[in-house]
XYZ file of C-alpha atoms in Angstrom:
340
model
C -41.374 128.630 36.084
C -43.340 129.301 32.626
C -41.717 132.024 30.649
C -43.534 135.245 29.865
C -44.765 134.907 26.305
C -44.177 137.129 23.547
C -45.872 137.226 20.313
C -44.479 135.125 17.509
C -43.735 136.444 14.359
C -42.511 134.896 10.299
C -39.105 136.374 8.881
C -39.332 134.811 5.330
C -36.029 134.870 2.841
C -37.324 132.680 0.351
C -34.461 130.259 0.659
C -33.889 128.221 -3.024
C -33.391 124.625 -1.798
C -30.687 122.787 -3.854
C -32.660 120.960 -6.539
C -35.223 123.623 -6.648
C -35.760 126.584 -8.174
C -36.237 129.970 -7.533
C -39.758 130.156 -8.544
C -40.392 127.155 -6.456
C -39.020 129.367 -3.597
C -41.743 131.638 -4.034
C -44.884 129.443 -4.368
C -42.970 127.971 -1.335
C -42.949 131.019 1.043
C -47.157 131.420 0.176
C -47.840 128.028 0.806
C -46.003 128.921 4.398
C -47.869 132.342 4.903
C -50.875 130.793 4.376
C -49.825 127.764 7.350
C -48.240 130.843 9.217
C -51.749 132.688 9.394
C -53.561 129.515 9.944
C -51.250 128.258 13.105
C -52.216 131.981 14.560
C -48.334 133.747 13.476
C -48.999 137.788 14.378
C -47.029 138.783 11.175
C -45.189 137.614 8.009
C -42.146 139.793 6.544
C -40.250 139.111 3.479
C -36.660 139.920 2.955
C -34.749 142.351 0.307
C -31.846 140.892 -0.600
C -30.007 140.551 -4.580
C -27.809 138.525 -6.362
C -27.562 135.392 -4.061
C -28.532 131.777 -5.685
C -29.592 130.902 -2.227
C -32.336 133.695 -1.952
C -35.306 134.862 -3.897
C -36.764 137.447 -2.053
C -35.682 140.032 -4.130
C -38.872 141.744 -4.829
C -40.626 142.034 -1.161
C -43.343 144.436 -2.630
C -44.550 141.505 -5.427
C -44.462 139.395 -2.350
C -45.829 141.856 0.263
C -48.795 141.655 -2.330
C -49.163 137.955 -3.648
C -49.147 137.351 0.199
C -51.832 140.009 1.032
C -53.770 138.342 -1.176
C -53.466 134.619 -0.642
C -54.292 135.348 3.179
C -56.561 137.174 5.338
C -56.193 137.911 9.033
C -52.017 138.029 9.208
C -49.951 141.195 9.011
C -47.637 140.826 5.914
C -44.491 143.166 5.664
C -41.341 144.188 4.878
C -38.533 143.175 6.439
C -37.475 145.116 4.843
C -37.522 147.605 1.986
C -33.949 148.921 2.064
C -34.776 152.851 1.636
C -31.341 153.595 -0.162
C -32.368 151.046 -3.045
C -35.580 153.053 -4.299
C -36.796 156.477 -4.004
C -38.842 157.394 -1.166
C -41.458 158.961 -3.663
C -41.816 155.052 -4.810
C -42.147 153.278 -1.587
C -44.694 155.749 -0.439
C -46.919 155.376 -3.295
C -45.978 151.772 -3.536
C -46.844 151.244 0.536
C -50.165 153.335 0.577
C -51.448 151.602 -2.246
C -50.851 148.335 -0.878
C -52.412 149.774 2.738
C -55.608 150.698 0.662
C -55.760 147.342 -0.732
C -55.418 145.286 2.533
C -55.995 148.269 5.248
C -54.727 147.374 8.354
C -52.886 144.552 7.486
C -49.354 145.749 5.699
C -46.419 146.753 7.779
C -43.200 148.719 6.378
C -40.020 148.164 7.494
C -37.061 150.109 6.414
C -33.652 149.641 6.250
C -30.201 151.348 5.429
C -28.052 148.225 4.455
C -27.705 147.541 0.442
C -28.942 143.851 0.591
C -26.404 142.606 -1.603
C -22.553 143.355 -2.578
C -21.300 146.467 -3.768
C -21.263 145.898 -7.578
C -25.135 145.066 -7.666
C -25.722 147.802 -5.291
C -24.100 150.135 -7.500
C -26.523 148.019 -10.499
C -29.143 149.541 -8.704
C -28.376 152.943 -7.163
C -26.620 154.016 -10.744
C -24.020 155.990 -8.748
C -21.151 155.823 -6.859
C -22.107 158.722 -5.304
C -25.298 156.886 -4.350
C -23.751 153.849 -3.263
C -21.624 155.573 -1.136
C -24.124 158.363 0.285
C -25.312 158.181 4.377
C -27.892 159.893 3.712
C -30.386 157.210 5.131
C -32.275 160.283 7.712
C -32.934 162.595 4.509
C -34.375 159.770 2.805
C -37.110 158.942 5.625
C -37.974 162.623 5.927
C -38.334 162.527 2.351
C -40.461 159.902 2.139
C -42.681 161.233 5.056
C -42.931 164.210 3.319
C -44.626 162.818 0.580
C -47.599 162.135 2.764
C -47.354 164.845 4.978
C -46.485 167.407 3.318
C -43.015 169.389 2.300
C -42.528 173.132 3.619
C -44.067 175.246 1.405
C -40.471 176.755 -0.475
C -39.333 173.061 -1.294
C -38.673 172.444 -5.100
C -41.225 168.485 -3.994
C -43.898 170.554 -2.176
C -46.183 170.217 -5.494
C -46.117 166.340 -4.956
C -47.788 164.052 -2.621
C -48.007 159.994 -2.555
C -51.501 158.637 -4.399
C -53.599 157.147 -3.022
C -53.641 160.340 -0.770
C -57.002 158.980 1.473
C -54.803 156.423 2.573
C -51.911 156.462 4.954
C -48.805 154.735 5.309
C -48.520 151.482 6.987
C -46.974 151.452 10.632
C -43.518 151.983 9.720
C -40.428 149.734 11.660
C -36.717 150.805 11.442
C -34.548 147.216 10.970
C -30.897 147.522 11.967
C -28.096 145.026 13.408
C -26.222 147.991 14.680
C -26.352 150.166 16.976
C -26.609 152.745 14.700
C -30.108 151.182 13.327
C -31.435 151.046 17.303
C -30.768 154.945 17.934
C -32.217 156.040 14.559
C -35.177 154.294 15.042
C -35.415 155.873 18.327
C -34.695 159.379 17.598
C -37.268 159.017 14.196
C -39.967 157.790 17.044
C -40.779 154.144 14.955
C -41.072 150.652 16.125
C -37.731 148.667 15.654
C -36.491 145.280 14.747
C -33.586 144.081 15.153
C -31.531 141.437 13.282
C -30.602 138.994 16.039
C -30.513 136.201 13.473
C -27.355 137.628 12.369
C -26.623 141.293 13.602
C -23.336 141.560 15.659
C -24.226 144.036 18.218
C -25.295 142.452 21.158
C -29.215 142.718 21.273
C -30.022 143.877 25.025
C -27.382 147.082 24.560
C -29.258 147.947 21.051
C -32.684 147.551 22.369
C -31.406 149.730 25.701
C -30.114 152.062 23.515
C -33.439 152.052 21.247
C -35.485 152.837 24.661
C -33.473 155.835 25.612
C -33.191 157.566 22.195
C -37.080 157.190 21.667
C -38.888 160.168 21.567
C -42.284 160.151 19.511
C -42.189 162.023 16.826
C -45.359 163.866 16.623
C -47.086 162.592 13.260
C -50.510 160.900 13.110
C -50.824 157.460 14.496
C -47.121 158.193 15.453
C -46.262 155.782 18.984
C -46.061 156.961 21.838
C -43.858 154.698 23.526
C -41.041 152.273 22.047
C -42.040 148.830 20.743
C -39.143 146.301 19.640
C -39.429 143.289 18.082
C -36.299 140.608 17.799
C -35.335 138.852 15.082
C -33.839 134.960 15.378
C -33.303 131.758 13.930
C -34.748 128.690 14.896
C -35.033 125.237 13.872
C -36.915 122.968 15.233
C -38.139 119.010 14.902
C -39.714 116.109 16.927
C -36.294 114.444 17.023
C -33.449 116.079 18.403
C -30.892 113.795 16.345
C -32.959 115.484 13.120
C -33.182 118.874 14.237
C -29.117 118.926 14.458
C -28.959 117.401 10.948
C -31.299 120.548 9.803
C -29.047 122.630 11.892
C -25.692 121.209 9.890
C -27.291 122.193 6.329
C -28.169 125.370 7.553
C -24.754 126.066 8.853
C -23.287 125.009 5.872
C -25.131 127.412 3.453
C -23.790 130.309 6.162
C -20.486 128.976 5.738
C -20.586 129.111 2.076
C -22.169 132.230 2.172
C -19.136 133.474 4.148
C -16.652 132.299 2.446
C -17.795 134.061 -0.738
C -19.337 130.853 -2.734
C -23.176 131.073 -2.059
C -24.957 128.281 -3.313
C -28.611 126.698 -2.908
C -29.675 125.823 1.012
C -28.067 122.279 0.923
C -30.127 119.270 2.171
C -28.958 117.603 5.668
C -27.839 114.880 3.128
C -25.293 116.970 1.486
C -24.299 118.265 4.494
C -23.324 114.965 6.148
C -21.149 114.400 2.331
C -19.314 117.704 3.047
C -15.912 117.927 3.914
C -15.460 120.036 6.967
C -12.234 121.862 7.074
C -10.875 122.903 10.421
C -11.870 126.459 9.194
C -15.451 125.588 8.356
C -16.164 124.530 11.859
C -14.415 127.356 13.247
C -17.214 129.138 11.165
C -19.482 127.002 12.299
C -18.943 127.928 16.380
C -18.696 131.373 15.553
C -21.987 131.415 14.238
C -24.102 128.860 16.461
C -25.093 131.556 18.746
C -27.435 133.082 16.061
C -29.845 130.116 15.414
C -31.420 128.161 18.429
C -31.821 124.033 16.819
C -33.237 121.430 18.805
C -37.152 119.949 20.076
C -39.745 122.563 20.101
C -39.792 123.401 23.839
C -36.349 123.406 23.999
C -36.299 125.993 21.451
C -39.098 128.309 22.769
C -37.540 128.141 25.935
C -34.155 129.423 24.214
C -35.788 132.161 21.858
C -38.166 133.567 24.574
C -34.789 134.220 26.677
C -33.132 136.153 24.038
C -36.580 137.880 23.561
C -36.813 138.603 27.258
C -33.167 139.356 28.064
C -33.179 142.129 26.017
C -36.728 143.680 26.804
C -38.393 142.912 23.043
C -42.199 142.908 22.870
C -41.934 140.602 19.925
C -40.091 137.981 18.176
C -39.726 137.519 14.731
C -38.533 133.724 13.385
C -36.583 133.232 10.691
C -36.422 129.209 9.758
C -33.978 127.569 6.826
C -34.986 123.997 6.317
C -34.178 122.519 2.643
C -37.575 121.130 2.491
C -40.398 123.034 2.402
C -42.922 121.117 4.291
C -40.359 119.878 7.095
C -39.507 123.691 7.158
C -43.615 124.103 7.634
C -43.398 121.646 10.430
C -40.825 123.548 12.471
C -43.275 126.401 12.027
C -46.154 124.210 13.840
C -43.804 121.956 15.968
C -42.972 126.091 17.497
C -46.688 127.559 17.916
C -47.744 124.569 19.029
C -44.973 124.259 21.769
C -45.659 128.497 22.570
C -49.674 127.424 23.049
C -49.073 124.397 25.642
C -47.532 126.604 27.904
Protein backbone atom coordinates (compact mmCIF):
# COMPACT_ATOMS: atom_id res chain seq x y z
CA UNK A 1 0.00 0.00 0.00
CA UNK A 2 1.77 3.41 -1.23
CA UNK A 3 1.72 6.01 1.46
CA UNK A 4 -0.12 9.28 1.01
CA UNK A 5 2.52 11.84 0.11
CA UNK A 6 3.19 14.97 1.74
CA UNK A 7 5.23 17.76 0.53
CA UNK A 8 8.90 17.77 1.37
CA UNK A 9 10.49 20.51 2.85
CA UNK A 10 14.70 21.78 3.86
CA UNK A 11 15.36 22.59 7.69
CA UNK A 12 18.96 23.99 7.29
CA UNK A 13 21.31 24.60 10.63
CA UNK A 14 24.36 25.24 8.91
CA UNK A 15 26.21 22.47 10.67
CA UNK A 16 30.35 23.39 10.85
CA UNK A 17 31.89 20.01 9.90
CA UNK A 18 35.06 19.26 11.96
CA UNK A 19 37.90 20.49 9.75
CA UNK A 20 35.80 23.19 8.34
CA UNK A 21 34.90 26.36 9.06
CA UNK A 22 32.13 28.34 9.76
CA UNK A 23 32.15 30.31 6.67
CA UNK A 24 32.47 27.12 4.79
CA UNK A 25 29.15 26.23 6.56
CA UNK A 26 27.52 28.94 4.89
CA UNK A 27 28.67 28.74 1.22
CA UNK A 28 27.72 25.10 2.16
CA UNK A 29 23.98 25.53 3.02
CA UNK A 30 23.64 27.77 -0.65
CA UNK A 31 25.28 25.32 -2.56
CA UNK A 32 22.36 22.91 -0.91
CA UNK A 33 19.43 25.46 -1.47
CA UNK A 34 20.32 25.78 -4.76
CA UNK A 35 20.29 21.43 -5.18
CA UNK A 36 17.17 21.71 -2.80
CA UNK A 37 15.24 23.98 -5.41
CA UNK A 38 16.60 22.10 -8.29
CA UNK A 39 15.49 18.38 -6.92
CA UNK A 40 11.82 20.21 -6.63
CA UNK A 41 12.12 20.82 -2.29
CA UNK A 42 8.70 23.13 -1.55
CA UNK A 43 10.74 25.28 0.96
CA UNK A 44 14.15 26.01 2.58
CA UNK A 45 14.32 27.43 6.34
CA UNK A 46 17.35 28.40 8.17
CA UNK A 47 17.82 28.10 11.84
CA UNK A 48 18.50 30.85 14.76
CA UNK A 49 20.62 29.53 17.03
CA UNK A 50 24.09 31.35 19.02
CA UNK A 51 27.10 30.46 20.52
CA UNK A 52 27.50 26.76 19.39
CA UNK A 53 30.89 25.76 17.37
CA UNK A 54 28.74 23.21 15.71
CA UNK A 55 26.24 25.80 14.14
CA UNK A 56 26.40 28.86 12.00
CA UNK A 57 23.11 29.83 11.38
CA UNK A 58 23.13 32.58 13.53
CA UNK A 59 21.98 35.25 11.25
CA UNK A 60 18.79 33.57 9.35
CA UNK A 61 17.84 37.05 7.84
CA UNK A 62 21.61 37.37 5.96
CA UNK A 63 20.74 33.88 4.97
CA UNK A 64 16.97 34.22 4.31
CA UNK A 65 18.51 36.81 1.75
CA UNK A 66 21.84 35.35 0.22
CA UNK A 67 19.40 32.37 -0.38
CA UNK A 68 16.59 34.47 -2.00
CA UNK A 69 18.98 35.48 -4.17
CA UNK A 70 21.07 32.54 -5.28
CA UNK A 71 17.64 30.75 -6.18
CA UNK A 72 14.47 31.27 -7.85
CA UNK A 73 11.33 29.17 -7.63
CA UNK A 74 11.83 27.75 -3.73
CA UNK A 75 10.26 29.30 -0.66
CA UNK A 76 13.18 30.36 1.68
CA UNK A 77 12.36 31.04 5.46
CA UNK A 78 12.81 31.21 8.83
CA UNK A 79 12.80 28.56 10.91
CA UNK A 80 12.89 30.57 12.75
CA UNK A 81 13.35 34.15 13.90
CA UNK A 82 13.04 33.79 17.67
CA UNK A 83 10.65 36.97 18.36
CA UNK A 84 12.07 37.53 22.00
CA UNK A 85 15.69 38.10 20.43
CA UNK A 86 14.75 41.33 18.30
CA UNK A 87 12.08 43.82 18.36
CA UNK A 88 9.04 43.21 16.50
CA UNK A 89 9.41 46.79 14.89
CA UNK A 90 12.75 45.07 13.28
CA UNK A 91 11.48 41.85 12.00
CA UNK A 92 8.59 43.57 10.41
CA UNK A 93 10.56 45.97 8.50
CA UNK A 94 13.25 43.42 8.11
CA UNK A 95 10.45 40.63 6.70
CA UNK A 96 8.49 43.10 4.36
CA UNK A 97 11.48 44.25 2.84
CA UNK A 98 12.72 40.97 2.08
CA UNK A 99 8.84 40.03 0.78
CA UNK A 100 9.22 43.09 -1.64
CA UNK A 101 12.42 41.83 -2.84
CA UNK A 102 11.42 38.17 -3.60
CA UNK A 103 7.37 38.53 -3.35
CA UNK A 104 5.88 35.44 -2.81
CA UNK A 105 8.68 33.53 -2.02
CA UNK A 106 9.82 34.35 1.87
CA UNK A 107 8.13 32.66 4.73
CA UNK A 108 8.42 33.84 8.57
CA UNK A 109 8.50 31.67 11.21
CA UNK A 110 8.53 32.70 14.76
CA UNK A 111 9.54 31.37 17.77
CA UNK A 112 9.61 31.92 21.67
CA UNK A 113 12.74 29.77 22.65
CA UNK A 114 16.20 31.89 23.14
CA UNK A 115 18.30 29.74 20.66
CA UNK A 116 21.16 29.53 22.79
CA UNK A 117 22.05 29.41 26.74
CA UNK A 118 21.10 31.86 29.14
CA UNK A 119 24.28 34.02 29.36
CA UNK A 120 24.23 34.80 25.48
CA UNK A 121 20.59 35.23 25.67
CA UNK A 122 20.97 37.73 28.24
CA UNK A 123 24.15 39.12 25.54
CA UNK A 124 21.39 39.81 23.47
CA UNK A 125 18.16 40.79 25.24
CA UNK A 126 20.39 43.31 27.62
CA UNK A 127 18.07 42.43 30.54
CA UNK A 128 17.28 40.11 32.94
CA UNK A 129 14.07 41.32 32.93
CA UNK A 130 14.03 40.51 29.22
CA UNK A 131 15.48 37.25 29.45
CA UNK A 132 13.15 36.27 31.82
CA UNK A 133 9.85 38.01 30.36
CA UNK A 134 6.75 35.55 28.76
CA UNK A 135 5.68 37.99 27.05
CA UNK A 136 5.97 36.08 23.63
CA UNK A 137 1.73 37.03 22.71
CA UNK A 138 2.47 40.92 23.26
CA UNK A 139 5.32 40.66 21.08
CA UNK A 140 3.32 39.13 17.96
CA UNK A 141 0.54 41.67 18.44
CA UNK A 142 3.18 44.11 18.45
CA UNK A 143 4.69 43.21 15.55
CA UNK A 144 1.29 42.88 13.67
CA UNK A 145 0.58 46.11 14.68
CA UNK A 146 3.22 47.57 12.89
CA UNK A 147 1.55 46.65 9.66
CA UNK A 148 -1.81 46.89 10.63
CA UNK A 149 -2.12 49.42 12.53
CA UNK A 150 -2.07 50.27 16.56
CA UNK A 151 -5.41 51.72 18.22
CA UNK A 152 -5.42 55.11 17.78
CA UNK A 153 -4.41 56.18 21.85
CA UNK A 154 -1.20 53.89 21.67
CA UNK A 155 2.12 55.81 22.45
CA UNK A 156 3.46 53.28 18.55
CA UNK A 157 0.31 54.33 16.62
CA UNK A 158 2.59 57.08 14.73
CA UNK A 159 4.74 54.11 13.34
CA UNK A 160 4.23 51.58 10.73
CA UNK A 161 6.80 48.91 9.07
CA UNK A 162 8.46 50.40 5.53
CA UNK A 163 8.06 49.18 2.91
CA UNK A 164 4.30 49.81 3.78
CA UNK A 165 2.97 48.52 -0.06
CA UNK A 166 4.21 45.36 0.95
CA UNK A 167 2.92 42.83 3.40
CA UNK A 168 4.32 40.42 5.63
CA UNK A 169 5.26 37.03 4.56
CA UNK A 170 2.86 34.06 5.61
CA UNK A 171 3.77 33.88 9.10
CA UNK A 172 4.34 30.06 10.96
CA UNK A 173 4.43 29.69 14.81
CA UNK A 174 7.50 26.90 15.59
CA UNK A 175 7.18 25.23 18.98
CA UNK A 176 8.23 21.67 20.54
CA UNK A 177 5.67 22.18 23.21
CA UNK A 178 2.54 22.13 23.63
CA UNK A 179 2.48 25.46 24.55
CA UNK A 180 3.92 26.49 20.88
CA UNK A 181 0.86 24.19 19.19
CA UNK A 182 -2.05 26.14 21.14
CA UNK A 183 -0.53 29.61 20.54
CA UNK A 184 -0.24 29.10 17.11
CA UNK A 185 -3.74 28.04 17.12
CA UNK A 186 -5.37 30.62 19.12
CA UNK A 187 -3.07 33.50 16.95
CA UNK A 188 -4.82 31.68 13.71
CA UNK A 189 -1.03 30.92 11.87
CA UNK A 190 0.34 27.91 10.23
CA UNK A 191 2.55 25.79 12.67
CA UNK A 192 5.65 23.73 12.70
CA UNK A 193 6.63 21.70 14.92
CA UNK A 194 10.09 20.51 16.08
CA UNK A 195 9.82 16.73 15.78
CA UNK A 196 13.55 16.56 15.13
CA UNK A 197 13.97 17.20 18.68
CA UNK A 198 10.78 18.57 20.55
CA UNK A 199 9.65 16.28 23.48
CA UNK A 200 6.00 16.52 23.28
CA UNK A 201 4.69 13.85 21.41
CA UNK A 202 3.76 15.25 17.86
CA UNK A 203 0.10 13.78 17.14
CA UNK A 204 -1.21 15.35 20.78
CA UNK A 205 0.49 18.90 19.71
CA UNK A 206 -0.80 18.89 16.26
CA UNK A 207 -4.47 17.69 17.88
CA UNK A 208 -4.16 20.27 20.14
CA UNK A 209 -3.05 22.88 17.28
CA UNK A 210 -6.43 21.80 15.31
CA UNK A 211 -8.75 22.50 18.15
CA UNK A 212 -7.31 25.84 19.39
CA UNK A 213 -7.34 27.23 15.70
CA UNK A 214 -9.52 29.88 15.10
CA UNK A 215 -8.58 32.37 12.15
CA UNK A 216 -7.81 35.38 13.19
CA UNK A 217 -9.41 37.79 10.93
CA UNK A 218 -6.39 39.76 9.22
CA UNK A 219 -5.75 39.87 5.45
CA UNK A 220 -4.58 36.76 3.78
CA UNK A 221 -5.13 35.38 7.38
CA UNK A 222 -6.01 31.13 6.95
CA UNK A 223 -8.85 29.94 7.27
CA UNK A 224 -8.23 26.58 8.32
CA UNK A 225 -5.08 25.02 10.22
CA UNK A 226 -2.03 23.93 8.20
CA UNK A 227 0.93 22.02 10.10
CA UNK A 228 4.00 21.15 8.92
CA UNK A 229 6.49 18.52 10.89
CA UNK A 230 9.81 18.84 11.44
CA UNK A 231 12.39 15.56 11.40
CA UNK A 232 15.65 14.22 10.90
CA UNK A 233 16.70 12.00 8.36
CA UNK A 234 19.66 10.49 6.97
CA UNK A 235 19.82 8.69 4.27
CA UNK A 236 22.45 6.68 1.75
CA UNK A 237 22.59 3.91 -0.96
CA UNK A 238 24.19 1.61 1.61
CA UNK A 239 22.59 0.83 4.69
CA UNK A 240 26.04 -0.16 6.46
CA UNK A 241 26.95 3.81 5.48
CA UNK A 242 23.87 5.39 6.37
CA UNK A 243 24.37 3.93 10.14
CA UNK A 244 27.98 5.21 10.10
CA UNK A 245 26.36 8.84 9.18
CA UNK A 246 23.85 8.09 11.80
CA UNK A 247 26.82 7.37 14.61
CA UNK A 248 28.53 10.93 13.84
CA UNK A 249 25.40 12.52 14.04
CA UNK A 250 24.57 10.98 17.32
CA UNK A 251 27.71 11.79 18.62
CA UNK A 252 27.60 15.62 18.02
CA UNK A 253 23.94 15.29 20.02
CA UNK A 254 25.68 13.59 22.65
CA UNK A 255 28.28 16.16 22.98
CA UNK A 256 25.89 18.70 22.62
CA UNK A 257 24.14 17.20 25.68
CA UNK A 258 26.59 16.73 27.74
CA UNK A 259 27.58 20.41 27.64
CA UNK A 260 30.89 20.12 25.26
CA UNK A 261 29.60 21.09 21.71
CA UNK A 262 32.05 20.66 19.19
CA UNK A 263 32.16 20.54 15.19
CA UNK A 264 29.66 17.69 13.48
CA UNK A 265 32.32 14.86 13.72
CA UNK A 266 33.02 12.71 10.60
CA UNK A 267 31.74 8.87 10.72
CA UNK A 268 35.58 8.38 11.05
CA UNK A 269 35.86 10.03 14.33
CA UNK A 270 32.96 8.55 15.41
CA UNK A 271 34.07 4.93 14.96
CA UNK A 272 37.62 6.38 17.17
CA UNK A 273 35.24 7.49 19.98
CA UNK A 274 35.04 5.94 23.13
CA UNK A 275 31.49 5.15 23.99
CA UNK A 276 30.76 5.23 27.62
CA UNK A 277 27.85 3.23 28.91
CA UNK A 278 26.25 6.75 29.39
CA UNK A 279 26.83 7.92 25.84
CA UNK A 280 24.82 5.11 24.44
CA UNK A 281 22.25 5.48 26.93
CA UNK A 282 22.14 8.99 25.18
CA UNK A 283 22.31 7.56 22.20
CA UNK A 284 18.79 5.27 22.60
CA UNK A 285 17.19 8.03 24.15
CA UNK A 286 17.57 10.03 21.25
CA UNK A 287 17.25 7.54 18.14
CA UNK A 288 13.63 8.14 17.95
CA UNK A 289 14.21 11.73 16.60
CA UNK A 290 16.22 10.98 13.37
CA UNK A 291 15.01 8.19 10.90
CA UNK A 292 18.83 6.65 9.21
CA UNK A 293 18.83 4.06 6.76
CA UNK A 294 18.19 3.52 2.47
CA UNK A 295 16.02 6.10 0.99
CA UNK A 296 12.71 4.18 0.86
CA UNK A 297 13.18 2.93 4.04
CA UNK A 298 13.37 6.34 5.28
CA UNK A 299 10.41 7.93 3.38
CA UNK A 300 8.45 5.19 4.43
CA UNK A 301 9.45 6.07 8.21
CA UNK A 302 9.12 10.01 7.92
CA UNK A 303 5.79 9.92 5.94
CA UNK A 304 4.39 7.83 9.09
CA UNK A 305 5.35 10.33 11.59
CA UNK A 306 3.99 12.94 9.06
CA UNK A 307 0.75 11.03 8.72
CA UNK A 308 0.29 9.78 12.29
CA UNK A 309 -0.02 13.00 13.48
CA UNK A 310 -2.22 14.69 10.66
CA UNK A 311 0.77 17.24 9.23
CA UNK A 312 0.25 18.61 5.71
CA UNK A 313 3.97 18.96 5.44
CA UNK A 314 7.29 17.77 6.39
CA UNK A 315 10.19 19.64 6.92
CA UNK A 316 13.87 17.62 6.81
CA UNK A 317 16.51 18.45 8.72
CA UNK A 318 19.86 16.34 7.53
CA UNK A 319 23.51 16.40 9.51
CA UNK A 320 26.05 14.69 7.35
CA UNK A 321 29.86 15.90 7.95
CA UNK A 322 30.30 16.20 4.32
CA UNK A 323 28.64 18.46 2.39
CA UNK A 324 28.07 16.76 -0.83
CA UNK A 325 27.25 13.21 0.81
CA UNK A 326 24.86 15.42 2.96
CA UNK A 327 23.54 16.74 -0.75
CA UNK A 328 23.12 13.17 -1.72
CA UNK A 329 20.81 12.22 1.13
CA UNK A 330 18.86 15.22 -0.07
CA UNK A 331 18.46 13.51 -3.72
CA UNK A 332 18.77 9.81 -2.56
CA UNK A 333 15.08 11.26 -0.47
CA UNK A 334 13.18 13.19 -3.43
CA UNK A 335 14.14 10.81 -5.60
CA UNK A 336 12.79 7.85 -3.42
CA UNK A 337 9.31 10.36 -2.63
CA UNK A 338 8.98 10.66 -6.78
CA UNK A 339 9.15 6.71 -7.58
CA UNK A 340 6.30 6.16 -5.59
Amino acid sequence: MTEPTIPLSVLDLSPISSGRTGSDALKESIALAQTAERLGYARYWVAEHHNLPSVASSSPVVMIASIAAATSTIRVGAGGIMLPNHAPLQVAETFRVLEALHPGRIDLGLGRAPGTDQLTAFALRRSKEAVAADDFPQQYAELLAYVHGFPKDHPFAPISAQPNDTPLPPIWILGSSMYGAQAAGLLGTAFAFAGHFGNADPGEAMDAYRQTFRPNGMPESLTEPHSMLAVSAIVSDDADRATALGRAAALSTVRLRQNSPGPLPSPEEAAAHEWTELDERMVATFAHFTSVGTPDEVLRRIRMRGVACGADELMVTTNIHDAAERQHSYELLMSADRSQ
